[in-house]
mmCIF file of C-alpha atoms and ligand atoms in Angstrom:
data_model
loop_
_atom_site.group_PDB
_atom_site.id
_atom_site.type_symbol
_atom_site.label_atom_id
_atom_site.label_comp_id
_atom_site.label_asym_id
_atom_site.label_seq_id
_atom_site.Cartn_x
_atom_site.Cartn_y
_atom_site.Cartn_z
ATOM 1 C CA UNK A 1 -16.114 -15.041 -4.714
ATOM 2 C CA UNK A 2 -19.429 -13.325 -6.466
ATOM 3 C CA UNK A 3 -21.357 -10.722 -5.371
ATOM 4 C CA UNK A 4 -24.783 -12.030 -4.754
ATOM 5 C CA UNK A 5 -26.602 -8.542 -4.998
ATOM 6 C CA UNK A 6 -25.704 -5.054 -6.151
ATOM 7 C CA UNK A 7 -27.858 -1.442 -4.724
ATOM 8 C CA UNK A 8 -27.366 1.241 -5.181
ATOM 9 C CA UNK A 9 -29.350 4.948 -4.074
ATOM 10 C CA UNK A 10 -28.683 7.908 -5.737
ATOM 11 C CA UNK A 11 -25.204 6.852 -6.893
ATOM 12 C CA UNK A 12 -24.071 8.760 -9.840
ATOM 13 C CA UNK A 13 -26.920 8.748 -12.870
ATOM 14 C CA UNK A 14 -28.970 5.838 -10.435
ATOM 15 C CA UNK A 15 -30.867 6.847 -8.724
ATOM 16 C CA UNK A 16 -32.279 3.496 -7.341
ATOM 17 C CA UNK A 17 -30.465 -0.153 -8.603
ATOM 18 C CA UNK A 18 -31.713 -3.183 -7.280
ATOM 19 C CA UNK A 19 -29.592 -6.004 -9.085
ATOM 20 C CA UNK A 20 -29.593 -9.630 -8.569
ATOM 21 C CA UNK A 21 -26.207 -11.165 -9.951
ATOM 22 C CA UNK A 22 -25.247 -14.432 -10.464
ATOM 23 C CA UNK A 23 -21.885 -16.242 -11.073
ATOM 24 C CA UNK A 24 -20.622 -16.526 -14.321
ATOM 25 C CA UNK A 25 -20.074 -14.023 -17.089
ATOM 26 C CA UNK A 26 -23.106 -11.487 -16.964
ATOM 27 C CA UNK A 27 -22.917 -8.362 -19.614
ATOM 28 C CA UNK A 28 -24.423 -4.660 -18.759
ATOM 29 C CA UNK A 29 -24.984 -3.550 -22.212
ATOM 30 C CA UNK A 30 -26.209 0.027 -23.515
ATOM 31 C CA UNK A 31 -25.566 3.128 -25.364
ATOM 32 C CA UNK A 32 -22.286 5.859 -24.108
ATOM 33 C CA UNK A 33 -23.250 7.357 -20.784
ATOM 34 C CA UNK A 34 -26.145 5.252 -20.146
ATOM 35 C CA UNK A 35 -24.570 4.364 -16.627
ATOM 36 C CA UNK A 36 -22.813 0.976 -17.354
ATOM 37 C CA UNK A 37 -19.484 1.962 -15.656
ATOM 38 C CA UNK A 38 -21.387 3.518 -13.095
ATOM 39 C CA UNK A 39 -22.352 0.044 -12.128
ATOM 40 C CA UNK A 40 -18.452 -1.233 -12.183
ATOM 41 C CA UNK A 41 -17.475 1.454 -10.474
ATOM 42 C CA UNK A 42 -19.890 1.015 -7.856
ATOM 43 C CA UNK A 43 -18.525 -2.234 -7.206
ATOM 44 C CA UNK A 44 -14.318 -1.119 -7.521
ATOM 45 C CA UNK A 45 -15.578 1.576 -4.919
ATOM 46 C CA UNK A 46 -16.768 -1.463 -2.353
ATOM 47 C CA UNK A 47 -13.290 -2.784 -2.775
ATOM 48 C CA UNK A 48 -10.644 -0.144 -2.614
ATOM 49 C CA UNK A 49 -13.317 2.873 -1.144
ATOM 50 C CA UNK A 50 -12.415 4.481 -3.686
ATOM 51 C CA UNK A 51 -13.144 5.509 -7.429
ATOM 52 C CA UNK A 52 -11.240 4.617 -10.466
ATOM 53 C CA UNK A 53 -12.360 7.987 -12.308
ATOM 54 C CA UNK A 54 -12.282 10.359 -9.669
ATOM 55 C CA UNK A 55 -10.057 11.309 -6.594
ATOM 56 C CA UNK A 56 -12.930 12.478 -4.070
ATOM 57 C CA UNK A 57 -16.272 10.944 -3.768
ATOM 58 C CA UNK A 58 -18.435 14.175 -4.524
ATOM 59 C CA UNK A 59 -18.770 13.336 -8.116
ATOM 60 C CA UNK A 60 -20.498 9.686 -6.768
ATOM 61 C CA UNK A 61 -23.434 11.523 -4.991
ATOM 62 C CA UNK A 62 -26.204 11.444 -7.925
ATOM 63 C CA UNK A 63 -26.603 15.281 -8.821
ATOM 64 C CA UNK A 64 -29.576 17.349 -6.487
ATOM 65 C CA UNK A 65 -28.749 14.943 -3.757
ATOM 66 C CA UNK A 66 -26.464 14.278 -0.781
ATOM 67 C CA UNK A 67 -25.433 11.145 0.442
ATOM 68 C CA UNK A 68 -25.029 8.361 -1.880
ATOM 69 C CA UNK A 69 -25.317 4.898 -1.091
ATOM 70 C CA UNK A 70 -23.874 1.312 -2.546
ATOM 71 C CA UNK A 71 -24.870 -2.220 -0.996
ATOM 72 C CA UNK A 72 -23.990 -5.343 -2.074
ATOM 73 C CA UNK A 73 -23.924 -9.102 -1.034
ATOM 74 C CA UNK A 74 -20.514 -10.726 -1.328
ATOM 75 C CA UNK A 75 -20.251 -14.262 -1.148
ATOM 76 C CA UNK A 76 -16.913 -16.724 -0.639
ATOM 77 C CA UNK A 77 -17.033 -19.742 -0.392
ATOM 78 C CA UNK A 78 -20.962 -20.053 0.401
ATOM 79 C CA UNK A 79 -20.376 -17.570 3.154
ATOM 80 C CA UNK A 80 -22.524 -14.284 2.696
ATOM 81 C CA UNK A 81 -21.577 -10.829 4.036
ATOM 82 C CA UNK A 82 -23.227 -7.742 3.153
ATOM 83 C CA UNK A 83 -21.514 -4.572 2.911
ATOM 84 C CA UNK A 84 -23.430 -1.230 2.930
ATOM 85 C CA UNK A 85 -21.272 2.228 1.900
ATOM 86 C CA UNK A 86 -22.708 5.418 2.592
ATOM 87 C CA UNK A 87 -20.752 8.327 0.319
ATOM 88 C CA UNK A 88 -21.617 12.011 2.387
ATOM 89 C CA UNK A 89 -21.739 15.423 1.064
ATOM 90 C CA UNK A 90 -19.365 17.023 3.453
ATOM 91 C CA UNK A 91 -19.725 14.448 6.276
ATOM 92 C CA UNK A 92 -18.090 11.480 7.138
ATOM 93 C CA UNK A 93 -18.710 8.488 5.439
ATOM 94 C CA UNK A 94 -20.686 4.906 7.085
ATOM 95 C CA UNK A 95 -20.385 1.888 6.797
ATOM 96 C CA UNK A 96 -22.060 -1.468 7.597
ATOM 97 C CA UNK A 97 -20.782 -4.843 7.725
ATOM 98 C CA UNK A 98 -23.590 -7.493 8.003
ATOM 99 C CA UNK A 99 -26.131 -4.717 9.061
ATOM 100 C CA UNK A 100 -23.822 -3.587 11.861
ATOM 101 C CA UNK A 101 -22.408 -0.304 11.982
ATOM 102 C CA UNK A 102 -18.283 -0.448 12.033
ATOM 103 C CA UNK A 103 -16.014 2.284 13.778
ATOM 104 C CA UNK A 104 -14.512 2.908 10.524
ATOM 105 C CA UNK A 105 -14.714 2.208 7.000
ATOM 106 C CA UNK A 106 -11.844 0.886 6.606
ATOM 107 C CA UNK A 107 -13.047 -2.219 7.806
ATOM 108 C CA UNK A 108 -14.665 -3.282 4.987
ATOM 109 C CA UNK A 109 -11.549 -2.766 2.883
ATOM 110 C CA UNK A 110 -11.168 -6.870 1.614
ATOM 111 C CA UNK A 111 -14.106 -8.596 1.916
ATOM 112 C CA UNK A 112 -14.857 -7.776 -1.326
ATOM 113 C CA UNK A 113 -11.699 -8.374 -3.490
ATOM 114 C CA UNK A 114 -12.079 -8.048 -7.006
ATOM 115 C CA UNK A 115 -9.687 -6.756 -10.163
ATOM 116 C CA UNK A 116 -11.230 -3.714 -12.383
ATOM 117 C CA UNK A 117 -9.325 -3.561 -16.279
ATOM 118 C CA UNK A 118 -11.120 0.003 -17.626
ATOM 119 C CA UNK A 119 -9.887 2.802 -20.128
ATOM 120 C CA UNK A 120 -8.158 4.673 -17.446
ATOM 121 C CA UNK A 121 -5.224 1.609 -16.531
ATOM 122 C CA UNK A 122 -3.548 3.614 -19.589
ATOM 123 C CA UNK A 123 -2.846 6.020 -16.613
ATOM 124 C CA UNK A 124 -0.782 3.563 -14.371
ATOM 125 C CA UNK A 125 1.855 3.700 -17.352
ATOM 126 C CA UNK A 126 1.908 6.814 -18.825
ATOM 127 C CA UNK A 127 0.478 8.923 -15.644
ATOM 128 C CA UNK A 128 2.293 10.593 -12.509
ATOM 129 C CA UNK A 129 3.108 8.249 -9.682
ATOM 130 C CA UNK A 130 0.692 8.590 -7.633
ATOM 131 C CA UNK A 131 -1.296 6.642 -9.890
ATOM 132 C CA UNK A 132 1.441 3.712 -9.411
ATOM 133 C CA UNK A 133 1.058 4.322 -5.859
ATOM 134 C CA UNK A 134 -3.078 3.575 -5.969
ATOM 135 C CA UNK A 135 -2.488 0.724 -7.585
ATOM 136 C CA UNK A 136 0.330 -0.901 -5.377
ATOM 137 C CA UNK A 137 -1.899 0.065 -1.874
ATOM 138 C CA UNK A 138 -5.173 -0.503 -3.342
ATOM 139 C CA UNK A 139 -4.099 -4.270 -3.856
ATOM 140 C CA UNK A 140 -1.354 -4.429 -0.971
ATOM 141 C CA UNK A 141 -4.846 -3.433 1.038
ATOM 142 C CA UNK A 142 -7.190 -5.892 -0.225
ATOM 143 C CA UNK A 143 -4.157 -8.861 0.485
ATOM 144 C CA UNK A 144 -3.671 -7.353 3.590
ATOM 145 C CA UNK A 145 -6.678 -5.381 5.302
ATOM 146 C CA UNK A 146 -4.557 -3.574 7.724
ATOM 147 C CA UNK A 147 -2.418 -2.062 5.368
ATOM 148 C CA UNK A 148 -5.709 0.389 5.414
ATOM 149 C CA UNK A 149 -4.139 1.708 8.974
ATOM 150 C CA UNK A 150 -0.964 1.708 8.053
ATOM 151 C CA UNK A 151 -1.815 3.954 4.859
ATOM 152 C CA UNK A 152 -3.911 6.209 7.427
ATOM 153 C CA UNK A 153 -1.859 6.506 10.009
ATOM 154 C CA UNK A 154 1.399 7.375 7.431
ATOM 155 C CA UNK A 155 -0.752 10.460 5.768
ATOM 156 C CA UNK A 156 -1.975 12.122 8.903
ATOM 157 C CA UNK A 157 1.500 12.280 9.892
ATOM 158 C CA UNK A 158 2.663 13.599 6.520
ATOM 159 C CA UNK A 159 -0.513 16.285 6.941
ATOM 160 C CA UNK A 160 0.472 16.941 10.405
ATOM 161 C CA UNK A 161 4.023 17.334 9.922
ATOM 162 C CA UNK A 162 3.239 19.306 6.418
ATOM 163 C CA UNK A 163 1.558 21.974 8.957
ATOM 164 C CA UNK A 164 4.392 21.991 11.073
ATOM 165 C CA UNK A 165 6.644 22.551 8.246
ATOM 166 C CA UNK A 166 5.024 25.108 6.667
ATOM 167 C CA UNK A 167 4.194 26.977 9.426
ATOM 168 C CA UNK A 168 8.238 26.964 10.829
ATOM 169 C CA UNK A 169 7.947 29.636 6.966
ATOM 170 C CA UNK A 170 11.469 30.021 5.591
ATOM 171 C CA UNK A 171 14.876 29.773 7.831
ATOM 172 C CA UNK A 172 13.076 31.945 10.278
ATOM 173 C CA UNK A 173 12.586 28.897 13.049
ATOM 174 C CA UNK A 174 16.086 28.190 12.444
ATOM 175 C CA UNK A 175 17.249 29.132 15.357
ATOM 176 C CA UNK A 176 14.243 28.338 17.394
ATOM 177 C CA UNK A 177 15.305 24.709 19.408
ATOM 178 C CA UNK A 178 11.783 24.072 20.704
ATOM 179 C CA UNK A 179 10.334 24.290 17.288
ATOM 180 C CA UNK A 180 12.649 21.799 15.943
ATOM 181 C CA UNK A 181 12.681 19.698 18.466
ATOM 182 C CA UNK A 182 8.578 19.362 17.789
ATOM 183 C CA UNK A 183 10.016 18.434 14.142
ATOM 184 C CA UNK A 184 12.263 15.542 15.561
ATOM 185 C CA UNK A 185 9.161 14.294 16.883
ATOM 186 C CA UNK A 186 7.575 14.196 13.296
ATOM 187 C CA UNK A 187 10.347 12.931 11.452
ATOM 188 C CA UNK A 188 10.394 9.880 13.848
ATOM 189 C CA UNK A 189 6.787 9.643 13.404
ATOM 190 C CA UNK A 190 7.153 9.770 9.680
ATOM 191 C CA UNK A 191 9.849 7.614 9.358
ATOM 192 C CA UNK A 192 7.917 4.727 11.184
ATOM 193 C CA UNK A 193 4.915 4.909 9.238
ATOM 194 C CA UNK A 194 6.877 5.337 6.530
ATOM 195 C CA UNK A 195 8.999 2.501 7.042
ATOM 196 C CA UNK A 196 6.131 -0.106 7.303
ATOM 197 C CA UNK A 197 4.586 1.518 4.034
ATOM 198 C CA UNK A 198 7.056 0.843 2.074
ATOM 199 C CA UNK A 199 8.071 -2.599 4.100
ATOM 200 C CA UNK A 200 4.611 -3.510 2.549
ATOM 201 C CA UNK A 201 4.853 -1.883 -0.929
ATOM 202 C CA UNK A 202 8.379 -3.562 -1.472
ATOM 203 C CA UNK A 203 6.942 -6.924 -0.160
ATOM 204 C CA UNK A 204 4.158 -6.503 -3.008
ATOM 205 C CA UNK A 205 6.503 -5.706 -5.712
ATOM 206 C CA UNK A 206 8.817 -8.244 -5.269
ATOM 207 C CA UNK A 207 5.469 -11.174 -5.689
ATOM 208 C CA UNK A 208 4.455 -8.906 -8.291
ATOM 209 C CA UNK A 209 7.235 -9.026 -10.486
ATOM 210 C CA UNK A 210 7.570 -12.154 -12.166
ATOM 211 C CA UNK A 211 3.896 -12.097 -12.387
ATOM 212 C CA UNK A 212 3.772 -9.134 -14.570
ATOM 213 C CA UNK A 213 6.587 -10.035 -16.638
ATOM 214 C CA UNK A 214 4.593 -13.335 -17.375
ATOM 215 C CA UNK A 215 1.345 -11.584 -18.484
ATOM 216 C CA UNK A 216 3.295 -8.802 -20.443
ATOM 217 C CA UNK A 217 5.245 -12.245 -22.173
ATOM 218 C CA UNK A 218 1.731 -13.708 -22.771
ATOM 219 C CA UNK A 219 0.289 -10.457 -23.877
ATOM 220 C CA UNK A 220 2.791 -9.227 -26.386
ATOM 221 C CA UNK A 221 5.170 -12.080 -27.120
ATOM 222 C CA UNK A 222 6.983 -10.030 -29.846
ATOM 223 C CA UNK A 223 8.053 -7.092 -27.470
ATOM 224 C CA UNK A 224 10.467 -6.621 -25.494
ATOM 225 C CA UNK A 225 10.761 -8.249 -21.841
ATOM 226 C CA UNK A 226 8.527 -5.980 -18.750
ATOM 227 C CA UNK A 227 10.227 -5.205 -15.414
ATOM 228 C CA UNK A 228 8.905 -3.302 -12.673
ATOM 229 C CA UNK A 229 10.541 -2.049 -9.900
ATOM 230 C CA UNK A 230 9.764 0.068 -6.623
ATOM 231 C CA UNK A 231 11.703 3.269 -6.699
ATOM 232 C CA UNK A 232 11.883 4.950 -3.174
ATOM 233 C CA UNK A 233 12.760 8.670 -2.677
ATOM 234 C CA UNK A 234 15.442 7.743 -0.355
ATOM 235 C CA UNK A 235 18.845 6.466 -2.212
ATOM 236 C CA UNK A 236 19.842 4.752 1.378
ATOM 237 C CA UNK A 237 18.245 1.818 -0.196
ATOM 238 C CA UNK A 238 21.075 0.934 -2.493
ATOM 239 C CA UNK A 239 23.954 1.469 -0.141
ATOM 240 C CA UNK A 240 26.581 -1.386 -0.519
ATOM 241 C CA UNK A 241 26.151 -2.589 3.555
ATOM 242 C CA UNK A 242 22.068 -2.590 3.199
ATOM 243 C CA UNK A 243 20.883 -6.319 4.301
ATOM 244 C CA UNK A 244 19.473 -8.548 1.351
ATOM 245 C CA UNK A 245 15.948 -7.698 2.759
ATOM 246 C CA UNK A 246 16.677 -4.318 3.112
ATOM 247 C CA UNK A 247 13.255 -3.648 1.119
ATOM 248 C CA UNK A 248 11.383 -5.356 3.720
ATOM 249 C CA UNK A 249 13.518 -4.703 6.811
ATOM 250 C CA UNK A 250 11.515 -1.985 8.691
ATOM 251 C CA UNK A 251 14.683 -0.950 11.320
ATOM 252 C CA UNK A 252 16.589 -0.865 8.139
ATOM 253 C CA UNK A 253 14.687 1.658 6.233
ATOM 254 C CA UNK A 254 13.179 3.611 9.233
ATOM 255 C CA UNK A 255 16.877 4.496 9.518
ATOM 256 C CA UNK A 256 17.131 5.042 5.805
ATOM 257 C CA UNK A 257 14.539 7.542 6.195
ATOM 258 C CA UNK A 258 15.450 9.046 8.911
ATOM 259 C CA UNK A 259 19.053 9.445 8.125
ATOM 260 C CA UNK A 260 17.096 11.129 4.764
ATOM 261 C CA UNK A 261 14.858 13.804 6.532
ATOM 262 C CA UNK A 262 18.036 14.944 8.443
ATOM 263 C CA UNK A 263 20.448 15.311 5.066
ATOM 264 C CA UNK A 264 16.906 17.287 3.635
ATOM 265 C CA UNK A 265 16.121 19.608 6.431
ATOM 266 C CA UNK A 266 17.348 22.554 5.244
ATOM 267 C CA UNK A 267 15.692 21.973 1.837
ATOM 268 C CA UNK A 268 12.279 20.830 3.709
ATOM 269 C CA UNK A 269 11.957 23.863 5.327
ATOM 270 C CA UNK A 270 13.072 26.322 3.166
ATOM 271 C CA UNK A 271 10.146 24.583 0.636
ATOM 272 C CA UNK A 272 7.769 24.227 3.164
ATOM 273 C CA UNK A 273 6.971 20.597 2.478
ATOM 274 C CA UNK A 274 7.956 16.657 2.917
ATOM 275 C CA UNK A 275 10.323 16.004 0.231
ATOM 276 C CA UNK A 276 11.415 12.495 2.263
ATOM 277 C CA UNK A 277 9.062 9.252 2.445
ATOM 278 C CA UNK A 278 6.601 6.947 0.730
ATOM 279 C CA UNK A 279 4.419 9.552 -0.919
ATOM 280 C CA UNK A 280 7.620 10.598 -2.984
ATOM 281 C CA UNK A 281 8.213 7.137 -4.018
ATOM 282 C CA UNK A 282 7.294 5.062 -7.688
ATOM 283 C CA UNK A 283 7.054 2.263 -9.619
ATOM 284 C CA UNK A 284 9.237 1.332 -12.102
ATOM 285 C CA UNK A 285 8.138 0.075 -15.301
ATOM 286 C CA UNK A 286 10.470 -1.004 -17.961
ATOM 287 C CA UNK A 287 10.490 -2.172 -21.351
ATOM 288 C CA UNK A 288 13.707 -3.618 -22.123
ATOM 289 C CA UNK A 289 16.724 -1.466 -20.820
ATOM 290 C CA UNK A 290 14.046 2.152 -21.638
ATOM 291 C CA UNK A 291 11.565 3.234 -18.716
ATOM 292 C CA UNK A 292 8.074 2.456 -20.542
ATOM 293 C CA UNK A 293 7.121 5.789 -20.012
ATOM 294 C CA UNK A 294 7.608 8.009 -22.438
ATOM 295 C CA UNK A 295 8.743 5.337 -24.268
ATOM 296 C CA UNK A 296 6.426 2.475 -24.847
ATOM 297 C CA UNK A 297 4.654 2.757 -27.735
ATOM 298 C CA UNK A 298 0.111 2.845 -27.052
ATOM 299 C CA UNK A 299 -0.098 -0.579 -27.471
ATOM 300 C CA UNK A 300 2.882 -1.665 -25.941
ATOM 301 C CA UNK A 301 2.153 0.682 -22.982
ATOM 302 C CA UNK A 302 -1.824 -0.388 -23.273
ATOM 303 C CA UNK A 303 -0.280 -4.100 -22.825
ATOM 304 C CA UNK A 304 2.012 -3.410 -20.134
ATOM 305 C CA UNK A 305 -1.205 -1.403 -18.066
ATOM 306 C CA UNK A 306 -3.589 -4.741 -18.388
ATOM 307 C CA UNK A 307 0.120 -6.863 -17.275
ATOM 308 C CA UNK A 308 -0.279 -5.473 -14.431
ATOM 309 C CA UNK A 309 -4.072 -5.669 -13.328
ATOM 310 C CA UNK A 310 -3.693 -9.453 -15.197
ATOM 311 C CA UNK A 311 -0.567 -9.589 -11.800
ATOM 312 C CA UNK A 312 -2.847 -8.355 -9.584
ATOM 313 C CA UNK A 313 -5.644 -10.887 -10.290
ATOM 314 C CA UNK A 314 -3.060 -13.748 -10.101
ATOM 315 C CA UNK A 315 -1.768 -12.507 -6.636
ATOM 316 C CA UNK A 316 -5.576 -12.409 -5.239
ATOM 317 C CA UNK A 317 -6.292 -15.764 -6.681
ATOM 318 C CA UNK A 318 -2.928 -17.291 -5.024
ATOM 319 C CA UNK A 319 -3.879 -16.249 -1.874
ATOM 320 C CA UNK A 320 -7.090 -18.152 -2.280
ATOM 321 C CA UNK A 321 -11.074 -17.255 -3.172
ATOM 322 C CA UNK A 322 -11.107 -15.964 -6.793
ATOM 323 C CA UNK A 323 -11.810 -12.191 -7.027
ATOM 324 C CA UNK A 324 -14.628 -10.781 -8.644
ATOM 325 C CA UNK A 325 -13.525 -9.633 -12.434
ATOM 326 C CA UNK A 326 -14.688 -5.699 -13.925
ATOM 327 C CA UNK A 327 -14.048 -5.604 -17.715
ATOM 328 C CA UNK A 328 -15.043 -2.267 -18.187
ATOM 329 C CA UNK A 329 -15.104 -1.555 -21.846
ATOM 330 C CA UNK A 330 -11.872 -3.418 -22.371
ATOM 331 C CA UNK A 331 -12.096 -5.295 -25.166
ATOM 332 C CA UNK A 332 -12.558 -3.023 -27.719
ATOM 333 C CA UNK A 333 -9.229 -1.571 -26.389
ATOM 334 C CA UNK A 334 -7.523 -4.403 -27.285
ATOM 335 C CA UNK A 335 -7.006 -6.132 -30.207
ATOM 336 C CA UNK A 336 -7.630 -9.651 -31.307
ATOM 337 C CA UNK A 337 -4.474 -11.608 -29.334
ATOM 338 C CA UNK A 338 -4.623 -9.158 -26.498
ATOM 339 C CA UNK A 339 -8.531 -9.923 -26.297
ATOM 340 C CA UNK A 340 -7.411 -13.954 -27.140
ATOM 341 C CA UNK A 341 -4.803 -13.344 -23.527
ATOM 342 C CA UNK A 342 -7.587 -11.977 -21.675
ATOM 343 C CA UNK A 343 -10.059 -13.719 -22.370
ATOM 344 C CA UNK A 344 -8.684 -16.579 -21.885
ATOM 345 C CA UNK A 345 -7.907 -15.233 -17.852
ATOM 346 C CA UNK A 346 -11.914 -14.328 -17.803
ATOM 347 C CA UNK A 347 -12.869 -18.459 -18.914
ATOM 348 C CA UNK A 348 -11.930 -19.709 -15.710
ATOM 349 C CA UNK A 349 -12.832 -16.620 -12.967
ATOM 350 C CA UNK A 350 -15.620 -16.724 -10.839
ATOM 351 C CA UNK A 351 -17.614 -14.096 -11.676
ATOM 352 C CA UNK A 352 -16.905 -11.270 -14.452
ATOM 353 C CA UNK A 353 -19.087 -8.469 -14.565
ATOM 354 C CA UNK A 354 -18.299 -6.445 -18.473
ATOM 355 C CA UNK A 355 -19.568 -2.825 -19.738
ATOM 356 C CA UNK A 356 -20.147 -3.276 -23.705
ATOM 357 C CA UNK A 357 -21.605 -0.526 -25.708
ATOM 358 C CA UNK A 358 -22.172 -2.897 -28.399
ATOM 359 C CA UNK A 359 -22.475 -6.760 -27.816
ATOM 360 C CA UNK A 360 -20.275 -7.368 -30.868
ATOM 361 C CA UNK A 361 -17.127 -5.982 -28.384
ATOM 362 C CA UNK A 362 -17.778 -9.648 -26.338
ATOM 363 C CA UNK A 363 -15.619 -12.423 -26.979
ATOM 364 C CA UNK A 364 -17.651 -15.013 -29.481
ATOM 365 C CA UNK A 365 -19.146 -17.739 -28.207
ATOM 366 C CA UNK A 366 -19.563 -16.500 -24.557
ATOM 367 C CA UNK A 367 -22.889 -16.787 -23.686
ATOM 368 C CA UNK A 368 -23.553 -14.384 -21.098
ATOM 369 C CA UNK A 369 -26.350 -13.139 -19.199
ATOM 370 C CA UNK A 370 -26.949 -9.342 -20.554
ATOM 371 C CA UNK A 371 -28.155 -6.467 -18.647
ATOM 372 C CA UNK A 372 -30.327 -3.698 -21.093
ATOM 373 C CA UNK A 373 -28.936 -0.763 -19.064
ATOM 374 C CA UNK A 374 -31.305 2.943 -20.020
ATOM 375 C CA UNK A 375 -31.723 6.502 -19.353
ATOM 376 C CA UNK A 376 -34.981 7.057 -18.631
ATOM 377 C CA UNK A 377 -36.173 11.058 -18.059
ATOM 378 C CA UNK A 378 -37.884 11.468 -14.553
ATOM 379 C CA UNK A 379 -38.792 13.716 -11.944
ATOM 380 C CA UNK A 380 -36.055 13.469 -10.499
ATOM 381 C CA UNK A 381 -33.964 14.209 -13.798
ATOM 382 C CA UNK A 382 -32.199 11.883 -16.493
ATOM 383 C CA UNK A 383 -31.898 8.602 -14.459
ATOM 384 C CA UNK A 384 -30.285 4.972 -15.237
ATOM 385 C CA UNK A 385 -32.772 1.755 -15.246
ATOM 386 C CA UNK A 386 -32.576 -1.487 -15.907
ATOM 387 C CA UNK A 387 -34.564 -2.475 -18.945
ATOM 388 C CA UNK A 388 -37.468 -4.814 -18.111
HETATM 389 N N1 ATP B 401 -23.058 12.648 -9.992
HETATM 390 C C1 ATP B 401 -23.790 12.093 -11.064
HETATM 391 N N2 ATP B 401 -24.610 12.687 -10.829
HETATM 392 C C2 ATP B 401 -26.182 12.588 -11.823
HETATM 393 N N3 ATP B 401 -25.451 11.628 -13.388
HETATM 394 C C3 ATP B 401 -24.315 11.348 -13.091
HETATM 395 C C4 ATP B 401 -23.307 11.688 -11.812
HETATM 396 N N4 ATP B 401 -22.045 10.962 -12.985
HETATM 397 C C5 ATP B 401 -22.190 11.071 -14.005
HETATM 398 N N5 ATP B 401 -22.999 10.809 -14.238
HETATM 399 C C6 ATP B 401 -23.824 10.597 -15.640
HETATM 400 O O1 ATP B 401 -23.649 8.940 -15.639
HETATM 401 C C7 ATP B 401 -23.252 9.395 -17.262
HETATM 402 C C8 ATP B 401 -22.349 8.331 -17.301
HETATM 403 O O2 ATP B 401 -22.443 7.111 -17.350
HETATM 404 P P1 ATP B 401 -20.924 5.651 -17.053
HETATM 405 O O3 ATP B 401 -19.798 6.344 -17.363
HETATM 406 O O4 ATP B 401 -21.823 4.694 -16.198
HETATM 407 O O5 ATP B 401 -21.195 5.761 -18.376
HETATM 408 P P2 ATP B 401 -21.055 4.522 -19.537
HETATM 409 O O6 ATP B 401 -23.244 3.233 -19.759
HETATM 410 O O7 ATP B 401 -20.570 3.782 -19.171
HETATM 411 O O8 ATP B 401 -21.188 5.229 -21.147
HETATM 412 P P3 ATP B 401 -19.983 4.888 -22.260
HETATM 413 O O9 ATP B 401 -20.304 3.775 -23.158
HETATM 414 O O10 ATP B 401 -19.787 6.175 -23.108
HETATM 415 O O11 ATP B 401 -18.707 4.403 -21.087
HETATM 416 C C9 ATP B 401 -23.965 10.410 -17.913
HETATM 417 O O12 ATP B 401 -24.746 10.573 -18.707
HETATM 418 C C10 ATP B 401 -23.299 11.481 -16.455
HETATM 419 O O13 ATP B 401 -24.188 12.368 -16.557
HETATM 420 MG MG1 MG B 402 -18.504 3.146 -19.664
#
């Protein structure tokens, strides 16, 4: 698949962008701070409905504007699909598919599939568990768009159950039967939706694990082997009578979550927060028999992060429909061996969009089309433009 057109209105430093893109390799070149990453960020936003740099949408809207628009035309095996996303400040975002409004922006997820490599990826190894959960959830959703609904349902239940736990405040309501009945209802909902989300993640991790191991081996052949495992906040997954497929058996997971909720109820009431569920889970990364976080060197951490992205690229490719490769400044960060490994993968991709401050960072021999990015002072402030 490839993106044929990218249009922006008031997105980050771009007042207007109207870019015809082609399959093959294209490089966005320009000095630091001129708006190159903003372009790939817009494409990643069209893929996942989120930014890889910020957790809220507000910074994506150009300063002084009240909304941003990101429009793409995606070509997948000859069929075109137009996605329009309106990111609004203080109200719900809107989306259109082939110019028709859709009920929820979630409906566009899965149309554009891309894999982004960016300097921020180091946080996959060194950052909080939330970074790794988002990595899994974004990939699971791209591959199976129904997961978007599962995530939304879980988030809603989690918010409401957390609000209830807070309102029950400390131990005051411990004897209040009706309040506890309501909590029982929310326990079942959390277990039901939580089990669905966990099953989707564990299924994904099972498929990712061998790919991560392979990719890491390719990037860092002299290092210890890399492995990944899903680490649940409940220990029920490790019990002796768990079925072989415990990780993806929803009924088993639901029962395990309910048991864990019952066991931790007092602590949850005490603290006014949800202590059990997939929002507390992690993707464990190991090098040899040590956790990568806190032990891996800088180079090893980088290789691990790149291996996680390469593995997601391989899975998406195996699903059919080559994903678009987005490479934000990564060549500059890699040594020769890893540069070659990544370039080898990029070699076969249908479309690769690369950002670089200097052309020397692009592997020699790549005859990529160049798009020069400029920054101009206009009435509307400093805006990014394409040099003609
Ligand atoms: N909401 C916004 N409104 C206006 N300008 C913004 C907004 N968000 C970011 N910018 C501007 O965008 C620029 C950064 O763009 P970007 O990250 O794409 O740069 P870059 O070309 O990738 O630079 P580098 O080579 O350093 O990675 C900064 O000048 C920043 O001030
Ligand atoms: Mg950049």
